[in-house]
C-alpha angles and dihedrals in degrees: 000000000000092000120102113193091249127049116193112210114198119242125172097187099085102037139056093216123102118253092252091051093050089049093050091051092049091048091047090054093053108273111143101178120066125180114190111214122180125163102168111046128084119267088249092052090048090051093051093049090044089057091054093045091050090056092047097047090048091057089060093039087240129153114257121202126181118210122233099338109095095173092052090049091053091043094055094037093242116176090248150314136263116219134196126216089263096048130093110311114263094243092055091044089055092054089057104041100032139230097288097058128085122252121188129184133209112230135181103176138039092252095055088046092052093044089052094050092047089046092057106261116164093215141352131226110214126195167336089265093176137009110294132192095194096085141347099271107154135247114344112257099207127216104280093075090058091066093053090045093052088052091056104033123074100188118076116287117213117195115220140174129067095357111161138165086264097059106021093100092063090053099046089052090064089069097245115164096233145343127237116215133181118151096034090058102046097040101096125339108007096199094050093045093052093049091049090052090051091051090061093042098049093042089065 
């Protein structure tokens, strides 16, 4: 299974480090799944950073996923792409990136989750579970819906949105396959935060 219990989603807003430096620190602490998310840079800049992140993640034998940009994911030979509801349709992304690559889909409702599974997604991100300042993601879903979702969805479910060291236990108890975290990792000491998350993840 390509999934590690913790996905680190890059976020430059709460840290003075470069994206590459943040990723290196997360990898050094044990993360083996990186999702590069960038909403403000040009596509050329995103491509250039993706090239560097691909080399860094390969050195750690870590999974590297590019957010939104299927063509860039293909160009840098990333392990896959993560798409939102307003991005390229899954069926079209699959034509570009191929059958052997990973495609994840952001979902916020049962219907979106089922549509993603039926459309051939390799995993779904579901949320926001809690309030998040990372992006405008809508009303928090809470943890109860995750248990019901896990009973109906066969592909891996990744919980996302406002997950912290204070609430991660309630998320893990639902049986989700992984959690995706951004702000709670880069706020403060990245290495210590990652290790603390893994303590909760591996204990369950």
